[in-house]
Coordinates of C-alpha atoms in Angstrom, one line a residue:
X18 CA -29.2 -27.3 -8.9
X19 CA -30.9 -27.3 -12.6
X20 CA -29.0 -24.2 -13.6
X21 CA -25.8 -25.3 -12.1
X22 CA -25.6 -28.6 -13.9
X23 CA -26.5 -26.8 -17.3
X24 CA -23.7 -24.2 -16.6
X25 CA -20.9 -27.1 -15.9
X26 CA -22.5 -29.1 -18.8
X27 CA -22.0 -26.6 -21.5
X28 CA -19.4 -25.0 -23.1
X29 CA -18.3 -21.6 -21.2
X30 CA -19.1 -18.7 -23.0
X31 CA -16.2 -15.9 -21.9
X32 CA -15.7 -12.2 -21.5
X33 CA -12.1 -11.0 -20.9
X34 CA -11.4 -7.7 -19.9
X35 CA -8.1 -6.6 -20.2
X36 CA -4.8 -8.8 -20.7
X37 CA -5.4 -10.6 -24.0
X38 CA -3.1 -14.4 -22.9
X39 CA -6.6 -15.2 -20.8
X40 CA -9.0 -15.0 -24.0
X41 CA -6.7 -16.6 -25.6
X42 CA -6.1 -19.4 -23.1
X43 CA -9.9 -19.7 -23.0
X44 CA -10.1 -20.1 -27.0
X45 CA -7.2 -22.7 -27.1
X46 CA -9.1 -24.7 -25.4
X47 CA -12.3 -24.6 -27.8
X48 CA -14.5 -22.4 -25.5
X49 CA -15.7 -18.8 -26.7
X50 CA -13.5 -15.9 -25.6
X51 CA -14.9 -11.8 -26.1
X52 CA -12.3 -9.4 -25.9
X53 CA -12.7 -6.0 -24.5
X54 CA -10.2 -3.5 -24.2
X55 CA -9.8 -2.0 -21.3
X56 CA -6.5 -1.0 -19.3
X57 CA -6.4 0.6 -16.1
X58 CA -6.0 4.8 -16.1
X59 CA -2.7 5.9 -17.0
X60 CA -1.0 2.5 -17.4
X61 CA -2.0 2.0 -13.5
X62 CA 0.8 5.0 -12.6
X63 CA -0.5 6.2 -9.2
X64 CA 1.2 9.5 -9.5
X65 CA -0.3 9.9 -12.8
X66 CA -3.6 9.0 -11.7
X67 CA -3.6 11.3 -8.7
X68 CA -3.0 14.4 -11.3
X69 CA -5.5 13.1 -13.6
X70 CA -7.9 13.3 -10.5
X71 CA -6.9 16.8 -9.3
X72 CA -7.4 18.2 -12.8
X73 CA -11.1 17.0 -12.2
X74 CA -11.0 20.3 -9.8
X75 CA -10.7 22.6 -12.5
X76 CA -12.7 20.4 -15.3
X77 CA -15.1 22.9 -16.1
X78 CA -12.7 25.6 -16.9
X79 CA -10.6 23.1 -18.5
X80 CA -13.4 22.2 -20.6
X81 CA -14.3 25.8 -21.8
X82 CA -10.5 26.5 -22.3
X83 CA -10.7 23.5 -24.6
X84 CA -13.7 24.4 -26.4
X85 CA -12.5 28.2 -26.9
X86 CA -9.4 26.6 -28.6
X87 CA -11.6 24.4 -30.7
X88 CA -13.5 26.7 -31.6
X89 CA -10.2 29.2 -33.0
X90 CA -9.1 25.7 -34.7
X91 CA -12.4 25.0 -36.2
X92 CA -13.3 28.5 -37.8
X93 CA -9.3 29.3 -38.9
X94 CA -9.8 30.1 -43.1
X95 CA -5.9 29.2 -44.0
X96 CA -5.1 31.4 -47.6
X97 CA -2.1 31.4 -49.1
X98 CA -1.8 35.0 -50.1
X99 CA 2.1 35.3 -50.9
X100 CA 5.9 34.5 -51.1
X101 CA 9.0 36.6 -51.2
X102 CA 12.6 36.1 -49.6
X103 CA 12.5 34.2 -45.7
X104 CA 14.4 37.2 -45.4
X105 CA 11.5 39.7 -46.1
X106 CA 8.8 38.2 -45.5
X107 CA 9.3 36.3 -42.0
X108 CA 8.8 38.8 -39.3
X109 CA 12.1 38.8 -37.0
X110 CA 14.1 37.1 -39.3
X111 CA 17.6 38.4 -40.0
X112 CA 21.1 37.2 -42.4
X113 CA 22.1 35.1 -39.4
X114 CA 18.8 33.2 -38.7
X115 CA 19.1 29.8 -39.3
X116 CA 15.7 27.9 -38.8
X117 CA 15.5 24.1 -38.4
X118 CA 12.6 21.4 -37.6
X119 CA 11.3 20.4 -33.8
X120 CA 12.3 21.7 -30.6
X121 CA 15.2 23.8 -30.5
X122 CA 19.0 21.9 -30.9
X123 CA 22.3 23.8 -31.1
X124 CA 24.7 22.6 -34.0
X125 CA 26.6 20.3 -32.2
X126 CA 24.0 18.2 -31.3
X127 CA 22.1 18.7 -34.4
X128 CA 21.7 14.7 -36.1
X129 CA 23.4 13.9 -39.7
X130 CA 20.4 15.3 -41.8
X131 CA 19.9 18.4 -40.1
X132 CA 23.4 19.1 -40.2
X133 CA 23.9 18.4 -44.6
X134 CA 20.7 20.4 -45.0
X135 CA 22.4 23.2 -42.8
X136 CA 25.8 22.4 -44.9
X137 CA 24.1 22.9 -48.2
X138 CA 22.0 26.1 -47.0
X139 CA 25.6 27.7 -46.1
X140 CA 26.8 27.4 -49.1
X141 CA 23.7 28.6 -51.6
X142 CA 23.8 31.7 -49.2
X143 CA 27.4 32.4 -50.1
X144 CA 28.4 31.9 -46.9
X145 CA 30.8 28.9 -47.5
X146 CA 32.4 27.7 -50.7
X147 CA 32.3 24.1 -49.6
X148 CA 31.4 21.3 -46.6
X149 CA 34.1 22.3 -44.3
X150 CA 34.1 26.0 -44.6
X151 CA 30.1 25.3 -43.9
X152 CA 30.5 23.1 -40.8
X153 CA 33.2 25.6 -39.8
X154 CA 31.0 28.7 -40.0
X155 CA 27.6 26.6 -38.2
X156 CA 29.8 26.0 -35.3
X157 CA 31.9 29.3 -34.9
X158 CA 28.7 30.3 -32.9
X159 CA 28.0 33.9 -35.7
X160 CA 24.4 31.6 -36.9
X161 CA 21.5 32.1 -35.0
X162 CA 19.7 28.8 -34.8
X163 CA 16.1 28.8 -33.6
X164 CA 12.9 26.0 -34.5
X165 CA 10.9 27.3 -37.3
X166 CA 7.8 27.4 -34.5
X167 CA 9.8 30.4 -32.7
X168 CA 8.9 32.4 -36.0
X169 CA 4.8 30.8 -36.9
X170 CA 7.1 28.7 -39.4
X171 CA 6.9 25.1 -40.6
X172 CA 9.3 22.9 -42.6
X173 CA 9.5 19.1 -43.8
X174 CA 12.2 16.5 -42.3
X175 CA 15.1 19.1 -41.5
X176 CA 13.0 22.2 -41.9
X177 CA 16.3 24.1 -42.7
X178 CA 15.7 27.7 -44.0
X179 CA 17.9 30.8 -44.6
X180 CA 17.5 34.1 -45.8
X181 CA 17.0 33.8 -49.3
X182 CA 15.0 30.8 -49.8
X183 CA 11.2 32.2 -50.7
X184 CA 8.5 31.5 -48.4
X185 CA 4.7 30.8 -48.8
X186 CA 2.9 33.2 -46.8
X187 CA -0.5 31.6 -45.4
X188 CA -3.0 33.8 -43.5
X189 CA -6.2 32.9 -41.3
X190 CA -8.5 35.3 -42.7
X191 CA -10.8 34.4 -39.2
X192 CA -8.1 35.6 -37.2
X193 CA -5.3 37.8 -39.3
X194 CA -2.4 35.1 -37.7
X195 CA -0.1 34.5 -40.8
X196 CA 2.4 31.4 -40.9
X197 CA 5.2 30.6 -42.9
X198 CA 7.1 27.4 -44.8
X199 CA 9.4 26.9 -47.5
X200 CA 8.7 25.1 -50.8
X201 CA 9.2 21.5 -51.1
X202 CA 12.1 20.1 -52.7
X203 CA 11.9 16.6 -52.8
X204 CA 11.3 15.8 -56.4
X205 CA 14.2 13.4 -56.4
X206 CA 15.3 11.6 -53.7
X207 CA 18.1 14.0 -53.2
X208 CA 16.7 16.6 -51.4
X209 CA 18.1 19.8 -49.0
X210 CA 15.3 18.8 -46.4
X211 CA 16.5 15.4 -45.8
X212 CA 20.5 16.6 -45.7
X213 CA 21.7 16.2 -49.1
X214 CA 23.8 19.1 -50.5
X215 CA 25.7 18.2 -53.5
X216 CA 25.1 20.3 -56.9
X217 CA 21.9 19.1 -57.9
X218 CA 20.4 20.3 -54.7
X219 CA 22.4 23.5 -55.3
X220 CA 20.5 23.6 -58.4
X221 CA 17.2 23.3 -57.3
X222 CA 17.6 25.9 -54.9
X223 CA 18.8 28.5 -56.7
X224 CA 16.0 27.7 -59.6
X225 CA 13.5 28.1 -56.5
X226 CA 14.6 31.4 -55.6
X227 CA 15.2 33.1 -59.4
X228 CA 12.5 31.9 -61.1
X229 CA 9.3 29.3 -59.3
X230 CA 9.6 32.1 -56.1
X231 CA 9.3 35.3 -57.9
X232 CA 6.7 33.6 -60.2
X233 CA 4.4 32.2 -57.7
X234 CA 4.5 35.2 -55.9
X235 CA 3.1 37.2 -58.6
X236 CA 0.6 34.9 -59.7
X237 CA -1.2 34.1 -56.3
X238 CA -1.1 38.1 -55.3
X239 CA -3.2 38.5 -59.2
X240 CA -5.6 35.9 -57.5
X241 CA -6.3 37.1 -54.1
X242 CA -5.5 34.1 -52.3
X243 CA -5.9 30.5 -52.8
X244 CA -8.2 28.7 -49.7
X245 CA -5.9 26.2 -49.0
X246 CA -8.9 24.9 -46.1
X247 CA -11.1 24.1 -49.4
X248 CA -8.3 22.2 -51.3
X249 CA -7.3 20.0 -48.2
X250 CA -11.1 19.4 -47.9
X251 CA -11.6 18.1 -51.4
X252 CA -8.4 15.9 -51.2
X253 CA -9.6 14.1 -48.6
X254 CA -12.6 12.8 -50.5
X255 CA -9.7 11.6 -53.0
X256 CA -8.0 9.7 -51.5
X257 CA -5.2 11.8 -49.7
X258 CA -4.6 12.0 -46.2
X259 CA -2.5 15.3 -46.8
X260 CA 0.7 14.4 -45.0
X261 CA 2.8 11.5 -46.8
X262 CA -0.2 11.4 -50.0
X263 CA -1.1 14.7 -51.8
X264 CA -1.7 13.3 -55.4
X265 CA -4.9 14.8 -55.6
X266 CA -4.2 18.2 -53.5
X267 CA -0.7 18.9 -55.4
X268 CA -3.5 19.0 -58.7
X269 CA -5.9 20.7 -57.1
X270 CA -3.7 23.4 -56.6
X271 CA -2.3 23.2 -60.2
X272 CA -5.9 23.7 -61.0
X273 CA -6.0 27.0 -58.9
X274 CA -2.7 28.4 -59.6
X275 CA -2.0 28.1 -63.6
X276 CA -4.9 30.6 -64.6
X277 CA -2.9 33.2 -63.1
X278 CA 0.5 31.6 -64.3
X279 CA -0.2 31.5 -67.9
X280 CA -1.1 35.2 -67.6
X281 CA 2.5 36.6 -66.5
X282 CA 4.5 38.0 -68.6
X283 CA 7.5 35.8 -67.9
X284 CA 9.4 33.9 -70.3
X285 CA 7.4 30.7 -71.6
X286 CA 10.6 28.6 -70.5
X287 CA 10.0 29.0 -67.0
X288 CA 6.1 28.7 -67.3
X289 CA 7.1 25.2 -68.5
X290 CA 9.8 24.4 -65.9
X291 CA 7.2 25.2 -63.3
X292 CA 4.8 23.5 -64.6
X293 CA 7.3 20.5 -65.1
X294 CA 8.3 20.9 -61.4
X295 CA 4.8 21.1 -60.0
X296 CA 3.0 17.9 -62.4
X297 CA 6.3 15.7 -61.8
X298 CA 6.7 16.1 -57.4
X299 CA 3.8 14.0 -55.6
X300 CA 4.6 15.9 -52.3
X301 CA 4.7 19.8 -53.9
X302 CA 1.5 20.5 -52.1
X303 CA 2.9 19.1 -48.5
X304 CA 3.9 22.4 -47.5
X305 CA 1.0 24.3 -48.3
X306 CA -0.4 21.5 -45.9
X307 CA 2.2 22.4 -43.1
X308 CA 1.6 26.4 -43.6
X309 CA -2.4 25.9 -43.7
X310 CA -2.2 23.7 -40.3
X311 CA 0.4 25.6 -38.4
X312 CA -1.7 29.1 -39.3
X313 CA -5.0 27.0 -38.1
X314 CA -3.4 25.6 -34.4
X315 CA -1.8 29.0 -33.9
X316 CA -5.1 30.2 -33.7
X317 CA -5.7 28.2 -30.5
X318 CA -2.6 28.7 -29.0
X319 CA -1.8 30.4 -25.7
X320 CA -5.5 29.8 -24.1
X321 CA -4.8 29.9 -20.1
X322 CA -5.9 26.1 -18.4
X323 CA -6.6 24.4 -22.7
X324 CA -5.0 21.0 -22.5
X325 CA -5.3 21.2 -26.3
X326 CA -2.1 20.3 -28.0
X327 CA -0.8 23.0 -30.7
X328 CA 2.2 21.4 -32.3
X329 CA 3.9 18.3 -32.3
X330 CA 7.6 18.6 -34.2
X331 CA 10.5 16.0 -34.4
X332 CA 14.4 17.8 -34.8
X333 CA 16.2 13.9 -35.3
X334 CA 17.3 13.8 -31.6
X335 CA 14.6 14.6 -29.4
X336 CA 10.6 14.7 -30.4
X337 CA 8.8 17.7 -28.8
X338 CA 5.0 18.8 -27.9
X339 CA 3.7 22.3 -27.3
X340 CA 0.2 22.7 -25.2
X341 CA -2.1 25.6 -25.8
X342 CA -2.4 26.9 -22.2
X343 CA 1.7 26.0 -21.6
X344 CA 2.4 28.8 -23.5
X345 CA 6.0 28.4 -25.5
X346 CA 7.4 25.4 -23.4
X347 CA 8.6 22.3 -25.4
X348 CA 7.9 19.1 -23.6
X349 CA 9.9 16.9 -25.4
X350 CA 11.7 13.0 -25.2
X351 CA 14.3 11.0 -27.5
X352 CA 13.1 10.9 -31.1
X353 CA 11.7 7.7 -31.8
X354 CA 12.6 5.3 -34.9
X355 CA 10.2 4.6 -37.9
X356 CA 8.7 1.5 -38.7
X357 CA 8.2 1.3 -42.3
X358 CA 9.4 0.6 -46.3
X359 CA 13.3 1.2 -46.6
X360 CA 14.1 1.8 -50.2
X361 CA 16.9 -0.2 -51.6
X362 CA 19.5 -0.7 -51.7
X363 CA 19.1 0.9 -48.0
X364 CA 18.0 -0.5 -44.4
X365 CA 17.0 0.1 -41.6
X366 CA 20.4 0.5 -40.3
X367 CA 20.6 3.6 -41.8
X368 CA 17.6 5.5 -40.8
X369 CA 18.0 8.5 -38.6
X370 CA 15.2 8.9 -35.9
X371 CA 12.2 10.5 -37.0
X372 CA 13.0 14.5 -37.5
X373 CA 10.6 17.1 -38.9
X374 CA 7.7 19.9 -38.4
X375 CA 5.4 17.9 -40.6
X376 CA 3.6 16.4 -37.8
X377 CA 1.7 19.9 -37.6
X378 CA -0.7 17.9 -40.2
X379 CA -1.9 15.5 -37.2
X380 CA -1.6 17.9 -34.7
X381 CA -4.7 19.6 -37.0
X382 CA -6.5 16.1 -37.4
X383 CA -5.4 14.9 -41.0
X384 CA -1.9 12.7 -41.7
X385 CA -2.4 9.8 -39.9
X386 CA -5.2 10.8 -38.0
X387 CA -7.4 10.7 -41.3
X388 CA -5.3 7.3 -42.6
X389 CA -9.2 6.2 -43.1
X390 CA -9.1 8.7 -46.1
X391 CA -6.1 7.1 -47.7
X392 CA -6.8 3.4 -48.9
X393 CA -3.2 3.5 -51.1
X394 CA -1.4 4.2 -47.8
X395 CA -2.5 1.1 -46.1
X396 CA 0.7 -0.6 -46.9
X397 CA 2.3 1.7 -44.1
X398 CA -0.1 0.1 -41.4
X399 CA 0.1 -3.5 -42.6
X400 CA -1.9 -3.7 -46.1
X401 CA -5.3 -3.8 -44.8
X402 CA -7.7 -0.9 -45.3
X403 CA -9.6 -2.3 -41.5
X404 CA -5.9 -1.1 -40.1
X405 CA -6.0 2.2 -41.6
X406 CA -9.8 2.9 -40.5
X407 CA -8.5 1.5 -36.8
X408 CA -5.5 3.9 -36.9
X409 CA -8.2 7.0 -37.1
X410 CA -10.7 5.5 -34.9
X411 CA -8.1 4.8 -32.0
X412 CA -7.0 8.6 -32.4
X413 CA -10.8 9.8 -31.9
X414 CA -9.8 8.1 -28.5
X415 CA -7.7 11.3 -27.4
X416 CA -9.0 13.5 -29.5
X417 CA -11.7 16.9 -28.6
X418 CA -13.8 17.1 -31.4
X419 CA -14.6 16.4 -35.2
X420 CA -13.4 18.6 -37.6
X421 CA -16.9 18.9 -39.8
X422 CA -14.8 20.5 -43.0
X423 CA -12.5 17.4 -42.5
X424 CA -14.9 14.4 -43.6
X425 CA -13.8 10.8 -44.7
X426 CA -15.7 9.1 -47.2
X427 CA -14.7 5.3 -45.3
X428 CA -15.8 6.2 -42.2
X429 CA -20.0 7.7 -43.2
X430 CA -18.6 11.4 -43.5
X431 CA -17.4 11.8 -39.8
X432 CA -15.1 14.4 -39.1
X433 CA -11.3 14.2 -38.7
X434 CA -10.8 13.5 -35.3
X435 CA -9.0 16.8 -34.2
X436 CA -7.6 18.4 -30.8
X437 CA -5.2 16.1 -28.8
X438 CA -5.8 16.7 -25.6
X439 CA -2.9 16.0 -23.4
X440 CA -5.3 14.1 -20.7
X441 CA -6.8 11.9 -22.9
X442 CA -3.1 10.7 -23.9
X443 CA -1.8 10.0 -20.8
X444 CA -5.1 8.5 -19.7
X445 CA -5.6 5.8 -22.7
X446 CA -1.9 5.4 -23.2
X447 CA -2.7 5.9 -26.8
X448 CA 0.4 7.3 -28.6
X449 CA -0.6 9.8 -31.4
X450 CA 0.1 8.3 -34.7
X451 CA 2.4 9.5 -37.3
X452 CA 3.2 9.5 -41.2
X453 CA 6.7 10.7 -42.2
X454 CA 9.9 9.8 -44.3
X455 CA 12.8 8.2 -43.5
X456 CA 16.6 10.4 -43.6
X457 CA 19.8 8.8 -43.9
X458 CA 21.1 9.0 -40.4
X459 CA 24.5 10.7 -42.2
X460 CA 24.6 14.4 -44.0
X461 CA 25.0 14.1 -47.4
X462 CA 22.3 11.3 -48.7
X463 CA 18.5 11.8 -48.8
X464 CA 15.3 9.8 -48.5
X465 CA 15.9 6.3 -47.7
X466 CA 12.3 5.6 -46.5
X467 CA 8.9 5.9 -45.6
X468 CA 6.7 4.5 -42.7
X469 CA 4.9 5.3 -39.3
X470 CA 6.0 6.2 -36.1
X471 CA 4.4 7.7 -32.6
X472 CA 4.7 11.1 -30.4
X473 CA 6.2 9.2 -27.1
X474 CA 3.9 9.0 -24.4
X475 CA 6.4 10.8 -22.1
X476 CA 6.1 14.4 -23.7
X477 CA 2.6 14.3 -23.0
X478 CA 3.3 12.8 -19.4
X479 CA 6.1 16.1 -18.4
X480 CA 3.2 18.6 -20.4
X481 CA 0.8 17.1 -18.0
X482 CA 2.5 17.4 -14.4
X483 CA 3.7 21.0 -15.8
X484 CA 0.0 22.0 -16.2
X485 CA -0.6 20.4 -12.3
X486 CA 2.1 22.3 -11.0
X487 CA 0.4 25.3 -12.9
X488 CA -3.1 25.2 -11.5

């Protein structure tokens, strides 16, 4: 009776689990409220939740799939060792291959910045003279158009390439995989990644392929690769997060590169255009990034019963999701929008869905998923550097392991949180975070934007009934 009257006497102390309103309800009316979150499995999806329980059948080989993959993730030493012509250097490729971002799209249902970028490729190859000869030739069915993953190739926004663009050639010296990406273009605004394809961009890409491409080439062969693993390692600890911020790893590779550079005997003309080119593009290192990550998750591709995620790519129309022990199947759903910073005079009107193959950074545990790293990108997830440590913390939610060569300075030195694992996704509900830019939803205009966006939860829902059906 004592304790009862001291209980109604005083004010109620309150722990909510679950639904928020009630806390709050309790805290309007001047009591104490402690939220925790929890939510019920899988959004409280019974079918969903009867799969999630009959995987718990195979967990132990599950497990040791997953930790075979990690393992190949972990150990992967990505090098950049060469470049040359897509042409040459891209095994399968041929004067017809046309490679874009994300899961695979045919031209006519290709979105407004895939299809300039296509436009202006067309006609640096020779192929067209002009927009309409271009469009005319993309749809007369002669291109072959394949995802850059079909050939262990990455590219940013678009992820256009054709024959004669030069390639970076990145090899795991653990494993002898090699991947592939293009060189980054977006200097200006106008760039052939996010669909522009007037002269200027014309101009840029023929510079890339007489002069920066041969040069590179010649300089990082004289060096014997450049660890790319090391650089992304050091630019963490500098405030980078090595998707949408690579101040510090574009330098770190100037660092590495210009020894061998100033030793060429090339004209001193270009030696200063490159060096120009390289001091003067925030992003140049972005797809050294790409290469270094998509060489790294190949390596744990195609292990039988791994739940492990090995690439997460966005075409503009649909965004897509492939699972290491899936083998080459896209699970993919309806591009989502980005939330973020338009630049003006543009809005948000004019932003196409999110599109590219740069999501291979979070796939490996950096981007977004090491936003903690990155206190000057904090004004993508709402200005406050708590919000950016929150953003990596959630993702260690669905996440397999620590990447120990990935630390971050905020967060005591823990490792990037690194190996989505398609379970944990569907089980938490926790969508896996994003940093991209923002295309003009036409053909013809550029970057309009930056901001953040999220993998939908239902390519991760299709991958995980596929592996049930599977097992």
């Amino acid at each position: 009776m004592e304790m009862s009257d001291k209980l109604l006497g005083s004010k109620p102390k309150v722990v909510n689990v679950g639904v928020d309103s009630f806390g709050e309800t309790v805290k309007s009316a001047g009591s104490d409220s402690v939220q925790v979150d929890w939510r019920p499995p899988a959004q409280g999806d019974q079918e969903l939740n009867s799969i999630l329980l009959a995987l718990e059948d195979h967990y132990e080989a599950i497990q040791e799939a997953n930790d075979k993959a990690l393992e190949k993730i972990l150990n992967a030493q990505p090098v950049w060792i060469d470049v040359g012509p897509a042409l040459d250097v891209i095994p399968g490729f041929t004067p017809d291959t046309v490679l874009h971002a994300g899961p695979p799209v045919s031209w006519e249902n290709m979105c407004g910045p895939m299809k300039g970028a296509v436009i202006g490729a067309l006609i640096f190859e020779g192929r067209a003279k002009d927009k309409d000869e271009a469009m005319a030739l993309a749809a007369s069915g002669v291109l072959n158009f394949s995802p850059c993953h079909h050939f262990n190739t990455v590219g940013p926004m678009s992820g256009v390439i054709t024959a004669s663009m030069p390639i970076m050639v990145v090899e795991n010296r653990t494993d002898g995989n090699r991947a592939y990406s293009n060189f980054n273009s977006e200097k200006n605004r106008k760039a052939l990644s996010f669909g522009a394809f007037d002269s200027d961009v014309q101009d840029i890409l023929a510079w890339q392929r007489d002069v920066m491409g041969p040069m590179l080439g010649e300089a990082v062969r004289k060096s014997g690769g450049i660890d790319l693993k090391a650089i992304t390692a050091r630019a963490l600890h500098m405030g980078d997060e090595c998707h949408n911020r690579h101040v510090a790893s574009t330098s770190l590779l100037l660092r590495e590169i210009m020894p061998f550079l100033t030793r060429l005997e090339r004209p001193g003309e270009h030696l200063a255009q490159l060096a120009d080119y390289m001091q003067h593009n925030d992003w140049f290192f972005l797809n050294f990034s790409m290469a270094a990550c998509k060489a790294t998750l190949d390596a744990g591709h195609g292990i039988p019963m791994s739940t492990i995620v090995t690439a997460m790519a966005r075409n503009g129309v649909e965004a897509g999701v492939r699972v290491s022990g899936l083998g080459d199947q896209w699970f993919t759903a309806p591009a989502p929008p980005v939330r973020g910073i338009m630049f003006p005079p543009f809005t948000k009107e004019d932003a196409n869905p999110d599109i590219g193959d740069s999501t291979i950074t979070e796939t490996c545990g950096i981007g977004a998923f090491a936003m903690a790293a990155a206190p000057a990108m904090v004004k993508l997830v709402g200005g406050k550097l708590s919000e950016a440590i929150g953003f990596t913390k959630s993702m260690a939610e669905i996440t397999h392991a620590e990447n120990k060569a990935y630390t971050i300075p905020a967060l005591d030195f823990i490792g990037a949180p690194t190996g989505i694992d398609i379970r944990k996704v569907v089980e938490t509900g926790i969508h896996p975070k994003i940093n991209t830019g923002i295309a003009h939803r036409e053909p013809g205009h550029g970057i309009v934007g930056a901001g953040i966006t999220e993998i939908p939860l239902e390519c991760f829902v299709t991958a995980l009934k596929a592996l049930h059906s599977s097992v």
